[in-house]
Steps between C-alpha positions, in 0.01 A plus 500: 500500500783739589682418176192583297465835677864585427461413132188711475671797665796473261266484198306805612824693561630417153168596345504833683852580379407416141195730512715782648768463229240493222333810642829690508581404141152600382524833681833576340359413159203728563727803558570474867836662580763257618778652711853444361822505699646850554805427276280405201328787315314285246458140402749525207777571750455148627594366154813712454835321556717628779768743371851357457763669711808517269835544669702792360820384327816674620866464399787548740756764402866412442819699561823547303798319656770588247551761227824516302612676180788411269706680238329284238198733530297247702323485839447181701202497743417238765199491736326288763283209389123522558312169524201409282549770236504478119800729454661838557512834319818711508473870417797730433544864396744791513236711678433447871123519439533227233381724219546324164598183686580170330391164644609138492294194607656179628418193708845501663620704798770681304554657160760688298404818315720590202549774240514779760678835480847516652533768768121518559327438834211251496218445751364145539198345677329158494152361566348150498176394332260204479197403290150489655176440305672597175635824646853601600537611862819694587671557830621840614833618353816431692704792628689652208876479483744679270834422337726678249627318193878554489680615192746269326842479665776688320807358681607261228420746228699775671799271543457395142481859395809584704690213344355600170605859554848392599525276197356773283742751647790267435374430151439871460854578605635238263282631222604856577864399495445315174313800359776731613754275336288489186479879512879527524522269199266722297669732247392713206620531142429744215393456141833612359768458771709198596504567874265393783414754766327552837149643498619854580770530238488816284553299183149356532321827412409397144439127550485264796463124462496280813700178505737303724877508520518142382296570188680827433841334521381215280392757242846663507422801721761632743449704820471878472804686633283790620227332710712190572227233524756236596647213311 
């Protein structure tokens, strides 16, 4: 008897809950306002996906560890390695504000820049970069550093020039001595006479033909007794 009463009570309770639920659904369909949670402004908000919180991609900056210039018109730059990056961009210019700067990209942590101007001062800075969603994300620039490209050394050339000058002076002295000897061997003859003379002889007023003593003697000429050009 007690079991039957319990079953009947459970049936009636279930029936009551069903009627209540049906009444609420019918009321809502008939235009009865149903209260929504405070965070939801309309029913479509319940169907919207939750926004994705994307983490901002950042790249750690590097710093220059070494900067050297050579007389071959080159600069060698080295910098600290940054993990998980695609590469590095090196920027250099003769202006401290990097106006009209040139740039070089590399995946290594060092590079050599060539074809620079000797005697010019260059400013250099480096930054790392990585790829994210098809875009390139750069780090901040490193602190700039400067270096002057030296001019070519002139030690060997100066020694060479000194040796060259000494050799040229010696050769010059020998050539001058030879020229002086050749000048002393130079004599002059006339169209009609049978004598050879010095360049200042008075017998050369009408004609003056340059030759050498050897040729003059071979042609039968004898030295002038006035100017005495020598035998």
